[in-house]
Amino acid sequence: MRPNRQASPASRLDEALTAALDSYFEQLGNQKPHAVYEMVTLAMERTLIPYALNRCQGNLSQTAELLGITRNTLRKKIQLHKIPINPSFKPKTYGRP
């Protein structure tokens, strides 16, 4: 008997992506798909980058590190997707005015 294991977060993401792609192709019907890789990548970035920025409280260096990309690449992707940077995030001053 196998132990009851929960799916890993990565496998759940894989499953969600597969389900979304299945739905996309089902809705596409007889139409020819176009640039599926770019479509998926852009959709993922538009969701992932704001999420990561929020997790890192707007800190670009920490966000880039979390995502495993350079800060410059992060800035380019923020511009590409027109992602607003939340100006309410302020660095900790540790008691300084």
Coordinates of C-alpha atoms in Angstrom, one line a residue:
M1 CA 0.0 0.0 0.0
R2 CA 1.4 3.5 -1.0
P3 CA 1.4 6.2 1.6
N4 CA -1.0 9.1 1.0
R5 CA 1.2 11.9 -0.3
Q6 CA 0.0 15.3 -1.4
A7 CA 1.1 16.5 -4.8
S8 CA 4.1 18.8 -4.8
P9 CA 3.5 22.5 -5.6
A10 CA 5.4 22.0 -8.9
S11 CA 3.3 19.1 -10.0
R12 CA 0.1 21.1 -9.1
L13 CA 1.4 23.9 -11.3
D14 CA 2.1 21.4 -14.1
E15 CA -1.4 20.0 -13.8
A16 CA -3.0 23.5 -13.8
L17 CA -1.0 24.4 -17.0
T18 CA -1.9 21.2 -18.7
A19 CA -5.6 21.7 -17.9
A20 CA -5.4 25.3 -19.2
L21 CA -3.8 24.1 -22.4
D22 CA -6.4 21.4 -22.8
S23 CA -9.1 24.0 -22.5
Y24 CA -7.3 26.3 -24.9
F25 CA -7.0 23.7 -27.6
E26 CA -10.6 22.5 -27.0
Q27 CA -11.9 26.1 -27.5
L28 CA -9.7 26.5 -30.5
G29 CA -11.5 23.7 -32.3
N30 CA -10.4 23.4 -35.9
Q31 CA -8.4 26.7 -35.9
K32 CA -4.7 26.5 -36.2
P33 CA -2.8 27.4 -33.0
H34 CA -0.3 30.2 -33.2
A35 CA 2.7 31.0 -31.0
V36 CA 1.6 28.8 -28.1
Y37 CA 4.9 29.1 -26.3
E38 CA 4.9 32.9 -26.4
M39 CA 1.3 33.0 -25.3
V40 CA 1.9 30.8 -22.3
T41 CA 5.2 32.5 -21.3
L42 CA 3.6 36.0 -21.5
A43 CA 0.6 34.9 -19.5
M44 CA 2.8 33.3 -16.9
E45 CA 5.0 36.4 -16.6
R46 CA 2.0 38.7 -16.3
T47 CA 0.9 36.7 -13.3
L48 CA 4.2 35.7 -11.7
I49 CA 6.0 39.1 -11.7
P50 CA 3.3 41.0 -9.8
Y51 CA 3.0 38.1 -7.4
A52 CA 6.7 38.0 -6.8
L53 CA 6.9 41.8 -6.4
N54 CA 4.2 41.6 -3.8
R55 CA 6.0 38.8 -1.9
C56 CA 9.1 40.9 -1.9
Q57 CA 7.3 44.1 -0.9
G58 CA 8.3 45.8 -4.1
N59 CA 12.0 45.3 -3.7
L60 CA 13.3 44.7 -7.2
S61 CA 16.6 43.1 -6.2
Q62 CA 14.8 40.6 -3.9
T63 CA 12.2 39.9 -6.6
A64 CA 14.8 39.3 -9.2
E65 CA 16.6 36.9 -6.9
L66 CA 13.4 35.1 -6.1
L67 CA 12.6 34.7 -9.8
G68 CA 16.2 33.6 -10.6
I69 CA 16.6 36.4 -13.1
T70 CA 18.8 39.6 -13.2
R71 CA 17.4 42.9 -11.9
N72 CA 17.8 44.3 -15.4
T73 CA 15.8 41.5 -16.9
L74 CA 13.1 42.0 -14.3
R75 CA 13.0 45.7 -15.2
K76 CA 12.6 44.9 -18.9
K77 CA 9.8 42.5 -18.1
I78 CA 8.0 45.0 -15.9
Q79 CA 8.2 47.5 -18.8
L80 CA 7.1 44.9 -21.3
H81 CA 4.0 44.0 -19.3
K82 CA 3.4 47.5 -18.1
I83 CA 3.3 46.2 -14.5
P84 CA 2.8 49.1 -12.1
I85 CA 5.3 49.3 -9.2
N86 CA 3.4 49.9 -6.0
P87 CA 4.8 53.2 -4.6
S88 CA 3.5 52.4 -1.2
F89 CA 6.4 50.0 -0.6
K90 CA 9.0 51.8 1.4
P91 CA 12.3 50.4 2.5
K92 CA 12.7 49.9 6.3
T93 CA 14.5 52.7 7.9
Y94 CA 15.3 50.9 11.2
G95 CA 14.4 53.9 13.4
R96 CA 15.8 56.6 11.1
P97 CA 13.4 59.4 10.1

